[in-house]
mmCIF file of C-alpha atoms in Angstrom:
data_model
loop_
_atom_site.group_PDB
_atom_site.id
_atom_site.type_symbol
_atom_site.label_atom_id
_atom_site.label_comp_id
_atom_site.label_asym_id
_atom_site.label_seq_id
_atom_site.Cartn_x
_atom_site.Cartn_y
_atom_site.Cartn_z
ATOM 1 C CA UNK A 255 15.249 11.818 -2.283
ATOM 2 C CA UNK A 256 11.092 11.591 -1.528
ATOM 3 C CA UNK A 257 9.577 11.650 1.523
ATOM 4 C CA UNK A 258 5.934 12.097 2.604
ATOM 5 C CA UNK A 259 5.209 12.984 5.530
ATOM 6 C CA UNK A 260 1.216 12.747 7.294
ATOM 7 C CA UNK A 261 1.131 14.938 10.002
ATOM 8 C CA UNK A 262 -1.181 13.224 12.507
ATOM 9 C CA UNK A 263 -1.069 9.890 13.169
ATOM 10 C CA UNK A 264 -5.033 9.789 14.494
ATOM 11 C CA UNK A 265 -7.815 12.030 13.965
ATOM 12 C CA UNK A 266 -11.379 12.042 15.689
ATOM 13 C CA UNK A 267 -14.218 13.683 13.947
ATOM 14 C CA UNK A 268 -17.766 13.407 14.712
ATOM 15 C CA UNK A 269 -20.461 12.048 12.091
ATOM 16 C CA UNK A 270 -21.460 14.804 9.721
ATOM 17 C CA UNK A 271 -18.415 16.971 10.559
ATOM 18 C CA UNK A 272 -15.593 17.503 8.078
ATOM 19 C CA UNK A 273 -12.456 15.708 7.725
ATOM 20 C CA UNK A 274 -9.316 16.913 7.128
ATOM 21 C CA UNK A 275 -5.513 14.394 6.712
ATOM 22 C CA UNK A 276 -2.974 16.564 6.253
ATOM 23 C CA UNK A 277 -0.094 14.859 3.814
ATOM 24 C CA UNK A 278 3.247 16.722 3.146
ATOM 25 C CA UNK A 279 5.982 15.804 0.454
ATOM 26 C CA UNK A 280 9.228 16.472 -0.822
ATOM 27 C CA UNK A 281 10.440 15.777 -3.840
ATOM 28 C CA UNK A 282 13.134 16.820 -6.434
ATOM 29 C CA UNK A 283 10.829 16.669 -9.255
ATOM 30 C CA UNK A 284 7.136 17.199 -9.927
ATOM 31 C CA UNK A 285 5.736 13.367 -8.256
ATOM 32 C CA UNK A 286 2.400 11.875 -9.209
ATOM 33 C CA UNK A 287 0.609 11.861 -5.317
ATOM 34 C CA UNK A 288 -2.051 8.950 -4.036
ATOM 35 C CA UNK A 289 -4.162 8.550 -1.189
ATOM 36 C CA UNK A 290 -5.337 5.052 0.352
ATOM 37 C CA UNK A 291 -7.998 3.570 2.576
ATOM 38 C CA UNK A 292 -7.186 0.182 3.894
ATOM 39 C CA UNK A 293 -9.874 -1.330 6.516
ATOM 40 C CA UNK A 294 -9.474 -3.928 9.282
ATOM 41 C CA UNK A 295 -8.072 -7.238 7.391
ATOM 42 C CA UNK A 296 -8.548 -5.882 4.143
ATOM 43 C CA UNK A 297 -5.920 -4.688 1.167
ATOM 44 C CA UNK A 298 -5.209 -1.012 0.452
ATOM 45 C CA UNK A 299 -8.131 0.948 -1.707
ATOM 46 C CA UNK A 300 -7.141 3.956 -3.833
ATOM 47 C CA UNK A 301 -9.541 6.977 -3.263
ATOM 48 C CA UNK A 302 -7.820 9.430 -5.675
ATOM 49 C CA UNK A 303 -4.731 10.445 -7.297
ATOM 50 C CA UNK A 304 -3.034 13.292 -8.857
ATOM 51 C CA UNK A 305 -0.762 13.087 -11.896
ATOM 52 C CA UNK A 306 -0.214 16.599 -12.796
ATOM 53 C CA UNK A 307 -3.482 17.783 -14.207
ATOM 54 C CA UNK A 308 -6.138 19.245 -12.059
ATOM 55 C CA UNK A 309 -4.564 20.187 -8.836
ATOM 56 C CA UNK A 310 -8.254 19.728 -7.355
ATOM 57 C CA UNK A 311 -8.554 15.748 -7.855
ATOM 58 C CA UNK A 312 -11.721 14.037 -6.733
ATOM 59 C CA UNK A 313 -12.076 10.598 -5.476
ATOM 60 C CA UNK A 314 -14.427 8.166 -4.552
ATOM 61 C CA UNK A 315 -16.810 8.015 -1.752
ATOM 62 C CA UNK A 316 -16.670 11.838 -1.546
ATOM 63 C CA UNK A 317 -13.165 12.765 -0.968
ATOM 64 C CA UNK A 318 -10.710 15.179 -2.888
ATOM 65 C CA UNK A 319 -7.260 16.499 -2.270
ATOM 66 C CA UNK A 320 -5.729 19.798 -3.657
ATOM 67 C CA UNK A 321 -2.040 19.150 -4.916
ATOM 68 C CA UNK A 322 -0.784 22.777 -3.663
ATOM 69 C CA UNK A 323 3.203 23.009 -4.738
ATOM 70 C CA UNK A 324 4.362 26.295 -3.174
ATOM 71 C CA UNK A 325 3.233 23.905 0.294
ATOM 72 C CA UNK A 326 4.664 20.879 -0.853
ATOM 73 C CA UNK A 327 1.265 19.574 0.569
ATOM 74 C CA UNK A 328 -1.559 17.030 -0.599
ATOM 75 C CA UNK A 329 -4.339 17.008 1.980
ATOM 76 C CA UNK A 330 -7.278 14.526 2.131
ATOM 77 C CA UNK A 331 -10.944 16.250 2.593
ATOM 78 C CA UNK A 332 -14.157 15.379 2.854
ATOM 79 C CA UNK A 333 -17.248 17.584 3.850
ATOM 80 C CA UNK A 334 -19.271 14.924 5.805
ATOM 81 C CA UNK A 335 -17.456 12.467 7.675
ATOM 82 C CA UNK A 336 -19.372 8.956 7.382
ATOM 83 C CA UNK A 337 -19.516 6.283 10.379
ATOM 84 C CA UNK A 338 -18.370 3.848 6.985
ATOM 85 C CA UNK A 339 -15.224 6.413 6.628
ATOM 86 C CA UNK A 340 -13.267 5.093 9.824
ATOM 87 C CA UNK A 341 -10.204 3.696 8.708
ATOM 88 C CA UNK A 342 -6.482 3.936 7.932
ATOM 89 C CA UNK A 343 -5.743 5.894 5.474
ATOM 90 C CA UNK A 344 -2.276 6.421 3.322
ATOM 91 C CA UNK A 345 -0.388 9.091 1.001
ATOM 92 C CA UNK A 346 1.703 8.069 -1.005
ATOM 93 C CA UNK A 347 4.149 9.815 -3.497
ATOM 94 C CA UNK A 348 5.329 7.654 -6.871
ATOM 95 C CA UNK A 349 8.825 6.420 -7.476
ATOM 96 C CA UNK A 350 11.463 8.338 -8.205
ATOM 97 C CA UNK A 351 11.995 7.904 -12.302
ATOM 98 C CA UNK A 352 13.574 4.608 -13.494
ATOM 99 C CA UNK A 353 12.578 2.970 -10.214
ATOM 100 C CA UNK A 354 9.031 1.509 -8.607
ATOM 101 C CA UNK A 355 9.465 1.990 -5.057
ATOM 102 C CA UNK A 356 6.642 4.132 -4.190
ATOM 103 C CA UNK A 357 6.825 6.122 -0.635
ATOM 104 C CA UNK A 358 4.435 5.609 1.979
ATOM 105 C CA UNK A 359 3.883 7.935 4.656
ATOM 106 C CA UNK A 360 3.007 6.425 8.161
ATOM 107 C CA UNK A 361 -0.235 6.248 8.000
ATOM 108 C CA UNK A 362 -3.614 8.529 9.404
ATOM 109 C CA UNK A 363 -6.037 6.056 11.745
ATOM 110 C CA UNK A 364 -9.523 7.912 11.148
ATOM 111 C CA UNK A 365 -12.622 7.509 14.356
ATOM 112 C CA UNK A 366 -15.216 8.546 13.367
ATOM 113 C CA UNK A 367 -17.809 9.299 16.616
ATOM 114 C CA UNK A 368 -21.493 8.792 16.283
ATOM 115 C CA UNK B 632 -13.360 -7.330 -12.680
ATOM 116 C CA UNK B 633 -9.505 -7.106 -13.392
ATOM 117 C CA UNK B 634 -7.911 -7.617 -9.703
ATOM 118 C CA UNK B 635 -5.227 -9.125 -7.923
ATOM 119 C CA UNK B 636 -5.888 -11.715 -5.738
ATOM 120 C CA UNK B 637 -4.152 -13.276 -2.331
ATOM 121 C CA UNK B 638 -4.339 -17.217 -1.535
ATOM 122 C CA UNK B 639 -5.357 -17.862 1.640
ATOM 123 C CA UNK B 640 -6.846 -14.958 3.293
ATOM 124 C CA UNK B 641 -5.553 -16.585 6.447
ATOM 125 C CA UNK B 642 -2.459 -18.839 6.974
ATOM 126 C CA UNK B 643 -1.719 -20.646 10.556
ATOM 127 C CA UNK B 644 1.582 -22.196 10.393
ATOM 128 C CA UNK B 645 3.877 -23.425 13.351
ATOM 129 C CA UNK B 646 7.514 -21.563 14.071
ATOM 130 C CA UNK B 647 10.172 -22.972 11.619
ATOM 131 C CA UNK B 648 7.402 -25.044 9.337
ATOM 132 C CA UNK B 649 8.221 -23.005 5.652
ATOM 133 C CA UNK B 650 4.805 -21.732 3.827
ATOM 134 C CA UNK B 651 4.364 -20.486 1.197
ATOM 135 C CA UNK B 652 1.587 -17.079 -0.072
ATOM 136 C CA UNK B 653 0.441 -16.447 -3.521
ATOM 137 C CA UNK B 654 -0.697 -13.727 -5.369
ATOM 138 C CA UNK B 655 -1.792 -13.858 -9.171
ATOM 139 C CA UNK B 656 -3.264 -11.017 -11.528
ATOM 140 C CA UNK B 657 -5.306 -10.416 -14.028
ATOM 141 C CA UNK B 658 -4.390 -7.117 -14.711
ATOM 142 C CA UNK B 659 -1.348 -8.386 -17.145
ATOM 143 C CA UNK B 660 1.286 -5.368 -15.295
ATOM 144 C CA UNK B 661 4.450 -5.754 -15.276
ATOM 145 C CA UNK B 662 5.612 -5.013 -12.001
ATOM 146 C CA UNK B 663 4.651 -6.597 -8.992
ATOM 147 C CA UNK B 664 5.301 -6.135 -5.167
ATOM 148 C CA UNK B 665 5.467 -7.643 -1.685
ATOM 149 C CA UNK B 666 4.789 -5.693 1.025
ATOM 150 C CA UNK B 667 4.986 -6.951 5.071
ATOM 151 C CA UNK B 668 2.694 -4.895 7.227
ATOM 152 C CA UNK B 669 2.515 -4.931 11.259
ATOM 153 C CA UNK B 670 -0.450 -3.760 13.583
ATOM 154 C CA UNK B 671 -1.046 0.351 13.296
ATOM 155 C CA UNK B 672 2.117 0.426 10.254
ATOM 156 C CA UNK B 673 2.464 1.669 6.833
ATOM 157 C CA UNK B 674 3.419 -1.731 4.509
ATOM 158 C CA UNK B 675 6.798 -1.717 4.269
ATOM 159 C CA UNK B 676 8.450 -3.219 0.936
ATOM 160 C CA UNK B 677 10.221 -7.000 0.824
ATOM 161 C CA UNK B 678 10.786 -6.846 -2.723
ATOM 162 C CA UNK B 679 9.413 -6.383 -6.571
ATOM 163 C CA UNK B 680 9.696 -7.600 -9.812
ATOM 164 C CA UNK B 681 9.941 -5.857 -12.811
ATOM 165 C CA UNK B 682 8.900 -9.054 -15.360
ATOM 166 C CA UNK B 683 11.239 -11.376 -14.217
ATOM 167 C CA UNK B 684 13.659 -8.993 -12.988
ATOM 168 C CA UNK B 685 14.145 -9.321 -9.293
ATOM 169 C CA UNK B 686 14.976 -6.487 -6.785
ATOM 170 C CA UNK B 687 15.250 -7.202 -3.014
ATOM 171 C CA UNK B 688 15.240 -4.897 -0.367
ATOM 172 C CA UNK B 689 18.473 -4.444 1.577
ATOM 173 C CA UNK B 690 17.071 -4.718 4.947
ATOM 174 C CA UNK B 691 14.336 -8.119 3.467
ATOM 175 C CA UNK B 692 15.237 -10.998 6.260
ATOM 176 C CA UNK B 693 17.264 -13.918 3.764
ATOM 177 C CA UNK B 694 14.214 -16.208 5.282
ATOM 178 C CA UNK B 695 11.925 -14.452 2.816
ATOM 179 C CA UNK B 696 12.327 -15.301 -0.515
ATOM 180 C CA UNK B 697 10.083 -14.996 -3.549
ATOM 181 C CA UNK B 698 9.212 -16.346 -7.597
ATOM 182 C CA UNK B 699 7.266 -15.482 -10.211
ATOM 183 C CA UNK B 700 6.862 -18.173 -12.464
ATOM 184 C CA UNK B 701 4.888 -15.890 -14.883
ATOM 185 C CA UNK B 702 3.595 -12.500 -15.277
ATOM 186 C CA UNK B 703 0.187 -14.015 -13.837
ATOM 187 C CA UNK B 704 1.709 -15.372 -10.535
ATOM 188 C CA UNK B 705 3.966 -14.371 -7.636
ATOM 189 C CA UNK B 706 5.026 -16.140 -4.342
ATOM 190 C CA UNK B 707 6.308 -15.371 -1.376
ATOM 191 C CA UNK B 708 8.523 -17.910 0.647
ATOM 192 C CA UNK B 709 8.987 -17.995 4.155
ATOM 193 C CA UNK B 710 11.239 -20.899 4.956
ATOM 194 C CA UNK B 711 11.313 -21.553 8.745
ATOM 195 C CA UNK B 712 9.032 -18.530 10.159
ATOM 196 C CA UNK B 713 9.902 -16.568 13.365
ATOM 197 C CA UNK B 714 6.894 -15.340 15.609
ATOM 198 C CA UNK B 715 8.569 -12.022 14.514
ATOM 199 C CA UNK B 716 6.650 -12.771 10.846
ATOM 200 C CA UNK B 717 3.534 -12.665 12.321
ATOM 201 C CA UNK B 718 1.914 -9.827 10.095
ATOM 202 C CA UNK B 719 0.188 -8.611 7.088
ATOM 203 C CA UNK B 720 1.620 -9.442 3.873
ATOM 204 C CA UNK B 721 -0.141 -7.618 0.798
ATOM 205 C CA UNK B 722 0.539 -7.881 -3.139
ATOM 206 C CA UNK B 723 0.310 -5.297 -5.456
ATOM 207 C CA UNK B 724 0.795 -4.388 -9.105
ATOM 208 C CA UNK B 725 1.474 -1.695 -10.996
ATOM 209 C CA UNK B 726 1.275 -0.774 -14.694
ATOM 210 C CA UNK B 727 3.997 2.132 -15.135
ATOM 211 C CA UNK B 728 6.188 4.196 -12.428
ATOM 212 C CA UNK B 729 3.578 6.717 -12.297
ATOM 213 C CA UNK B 730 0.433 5.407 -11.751
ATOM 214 C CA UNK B 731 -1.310 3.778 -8.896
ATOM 215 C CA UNK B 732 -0.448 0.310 -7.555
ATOM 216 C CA UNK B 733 -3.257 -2.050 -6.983
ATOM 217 C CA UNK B 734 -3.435 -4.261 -3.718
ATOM 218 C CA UNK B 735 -4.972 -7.266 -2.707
ATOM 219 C CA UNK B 736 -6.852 -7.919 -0.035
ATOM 220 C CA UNK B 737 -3.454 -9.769 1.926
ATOM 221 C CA UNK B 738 -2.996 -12.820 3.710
ATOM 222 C CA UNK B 739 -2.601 -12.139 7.494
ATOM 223 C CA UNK B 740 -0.098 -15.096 8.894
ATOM 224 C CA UNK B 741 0.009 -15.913 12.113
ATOM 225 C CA UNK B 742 2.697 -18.325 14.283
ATOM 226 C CA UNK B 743 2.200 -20.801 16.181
#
């Protein structure tokens, strides 16, 4: 079975500084991996997602992830952190095959201090 | 733009009146979804189609029920609301198992 797992439920950076959501999976087979942004009231945005190509995947807005197996792990980075970039943000693993119930982990609330 | 897009963006209803959301897309995918979501929570599934296939989570209250009278359009039911519905609910879509599902912006309900 697949499970995702974010590791901190709220990080505080300051403007400028780096940012860093830490995402790990499990899986029994080799899953295609998504982050999301979702602001106050809005829907859920996709910034990037690996598919089993690059392991390096850039996004939008200036964020990547490195898919890294022997970890099992599929952190979010950014070098600058943006007062814009406060938010919720999800990984998500896909479904396992012949199914379409993708896995959600609980969620990473971003501040983001001026 | 090709999107998915929730009707209202807000919904006020009284406890036990039914109402109903909608979500239609233009991105002609197969599969679509309704999520519930609650303050500072991940969404957490209700149910999806594939086409007209219908799959409902095991745990999905049997106050919540759905249609989709075409690939276009979805709907979800609520047919005599609890203040414990008071949430989030989002639509998405997705083209194949592995690629990413795409959201709309949600109706937020809220009980009166």
């Amino acid at each position: 079975a697949q499970s995702v797992t974010q590791l901190d439920s709220h990080v505080s950076v300051s403007e400028g500084t780096p940012v860093l959501l830490r995402c790990n999976y499990s899986s029994s087979y080799s899953p295609s991996l998504f982050w999301y942004v979702q602001h106050p009231n809005k829907g859920l945005q996709l910034l990037l997602k690996y598919t089993s190509a690059a392991t390096l995947v850039k996004g939008i807005n200036g964020f990547e992830a490195e898919f890294k197996k022997s970890e099992t792990s599929f952190h979010l980075t950014k070098p600058s952190a943006h007062m814009s970039d406060a938010a919720e943000y999800f990984c998500v693993v896909s479904p396992t095959s012949g199914t379409y119930k993708y896995i959600f982990g609980t969620g990473t609330r971003l501040k983001v201090l001026a | 733009d090709a999107m998915v897009i929730q009707n209202p963006r807000y919904q006020v209803t009284q406890f036990g009146k039914p109402v109903t959301l909608s979500c239609s897309q233009t991105l002609n995918h197969n599969v679509m979804y309704w999520y519930q979501q609650k303050s500072s929570q991940a969404p957490k599934l209700l149910f999806h189609y594939y086409d007209k296939d219908f799959n409902n989570e095991a745990d999905t209250p049997d106050n919540f029920q759905s249609r989709r009278p075409n690939t276009s359009f979805c709907f979800l039911d609520i047919r005599s609301p609890g203040l414990g519905d008071a949430a989030m609910y989002l639509c998405a879509t997705v083209g194949g198992s592995n690629q990413p599902q795409h959201f709309g912006d949600g109706t937020r309900l809220s009980i009166l």
